[in-house]
Amino acid sequence: MEPMKVFRPTGLALFAIASIALAAGAQADAAVAGPRLAPLKVLDPAYMDTTVKACKDFSRFANGGWLARDTIPAAYSSSGVARDMADRNELVVRSVLDDVMKKGATLPAGSTQRKLGTFYATCMDSAAAEREGSTPIKPELSAASAITTRAQLLDAIARLQITGHDVLFQYGPAVDSHDAAHYTAWLSQGGLGLPDRDYYTREGAAADSVRTKYLAHIEKLLTLSGEPAASVKADAQLVYALEESLAKASLTLVAMRDPAATDHPMSARQLASLAPHVTWASYFHNAGVTRPVTKLNVAQPEFFKRADSLLATAPLPQWRAYLRYHILSSASPWLSTPFVNESFAFSSTFSGAKELLPRWKRCLRATDSQMSEALGQAYVAQTFPPAARDRARQVIEDIRTAFGERVKKLTWMSDTTRARALEKLSKMRKKVGYPDTWRDYSKLDVRERPFVLNELDANAFEWKRTAGRPGMPVDTTEWDMTVPTVNAYYDPSKNEMVFPAGALVPQTFDPKADDGANYGALGGSWAGHELTHGFDDEGRHFDAAGNLRDWWQPSDSVTFSKQAARIVAQYNGYIQVDTFHVNGELTEGENIADYGGVLTGYDALQRALERNGRPGLIDGFTPEQRYFIAYAQTFRGHERDESLITRVTTDPHSPDRWRVNGPLANSEAFAKAFGCKAGDEMVRARELVPEIW
Ligand SMILES: [Zn+2]
């Protein structure tokens, strides 16, 4: 479900993202257990609205009953299946955290369990956060204010990056696109305070209004930190101008979908001539990279030229203001109420959320993000027995087999490309539930102190764990998502699909549910989708080993692109909010994955029914009908307009409604299952339907 990780070096700082996604607050939240939540079903007829014709609007047919009844809770930007699953997962995780927090000092000093409890407890201590205000980050703010030379500036940038601040650019080790067995050093664009470069360049009243709010937000945080009123306005302008200059040199999300656009391997010498004002050896040394970096990838060379020239020419007062703002922005969710409220108010511009999440949820997410594998073991013990893992694996293997059968039958693909596609498919690794080896937290520094310092040190722990990797063999056992996460991903540079246990519970999957439901939800919507990412407009550029290599016959590439253009045109035609359209180019890979997932999951269901036998009608539906309903119900959801608008700008996934109606309107099996005819809304003319998989 997640976008692929082609362009993102691993070890990317999560702090800045978290401050947008889950702005924190200081409302005290009594440590009472949350409400009991009813169990979810993989297919729930109560969600349906059978007064809507299945062939007219299947998304409403499958989810309309629920949509009519549901109200988005004030603290959220959206509501639906992901939220419902996460709520249930969070109750499990909370019971684990409450337990270690209570045991506290009775746990061995230095043990992972003790650190887990301390991390969560210091986060939950709202009284301490109020008392401390911005005191914990004062030393870092003062250091930024004291910068008087360009060398000090570069040192400060490296130091802040280590503790998770997205300043100027991003560094991280990533799998080498040309030698997938080893890591290389990746340098990529970054340093913005708004969610994407388009927010700085887009024209029109709506865009102006976001920029005005952003300037006010910068002013507010600087003011709260004690900066004199006389200077905050000018400083906010300086911060914005610096970011705008970086944004204008940044690539768009659409441009970066082409892996070649971010593939610029170079030597240390070439880097030095690209960005001569950075003393790179000293930067890497400060960033904790102990071995000499001799080769690396600069994802966006034009951006680094700009960054370099700004480092050399932008006035130091401008840099000092920029760094102070980013220090405040990262820390605000964890400081006292005025900071937290401002951070939340600004983030709601993009989410539409009306109120803060309760503190325990914010702290739980911070703990999961920083100490996930300490939590993961306890989560798995409570939710994901070996039998569930075995059955989930079976569904995923059926998907692999079904996809292979489709590839063997494709009439448009040459035998040469076909043989390589089948090789890639057979070598695709799958990770199901949880890692086989768990992370070691012995070097993580967690203490009784203001929580924001534990958070910053946890970012540094993660940075140091991975920063020195360039040149080393790739760790194929590592997971990029936490165990209780309701999500999954395909990583083309490792050729692997990964399904955390948090996603392998109802409503996605239930070892006790019927095949129709499980193969629609886990099979089509999740496994088929992730697997297809290996062959979408991005993933197909990587070979079986994960190297960026063109293994397609040129004529096959031409046919693929022609057919994919039909998907782009189809989704460009979907209007979401007012005049905001789905961006067919941005969402191309996800839409191909959705469509491939639907087709493949259906075939896998047929295999399962042959093996396990056909049940009679369940809830009045055939296995095939249940397949499509369960698929559609994995997209049960709605969201606020603010969030939808952010999504069509930055999210490579289409909105839920189109993730259902888009692929199903292209599927002949769907039309057959529900008796839809040519001319029905849910049946697209054959000449418009892409023939990819
Ligand atoms: Zn996806």
Coordinates of C-alpha atoms and ligand atoms in Angstrom, one line a residue, residues 1-4 488-490 529-530 533 536 589-590 593-594 653 659, ligand 1:
M1 CA 0.0 0.0 0.0
E2 CA 2.9 2.3 0.8
P3 CA 4.7 3.9 -2.1
M4 CA 7.8 2.1 -3.0
A488 CA 2.9 -3.1 3.6
Y489 CA 5.5 -2.3 1.0
Y490 CA 7.5 -3.6 -1.9
H529 CA -0.9 -5.1 -5.1
E530 CA 2.6 -5.2 -3.5
H533 CA 4.8 -3.1 -7.7
D536 CA 4.8 -1.3 -12.4
G589 CA 2.3 2.9 -10.3
E590 CA -0.3 2.5 -7.5
A593 CA -0.7 -2.2 -8.7
D594 CA -4.3 -2.0 -7.8
H653 CA -2.2 6.5 -4.1
R659 CA -9.1 2.5 -5.9
Ligands
ZN1 ZN 1.3 0.4 -3.4

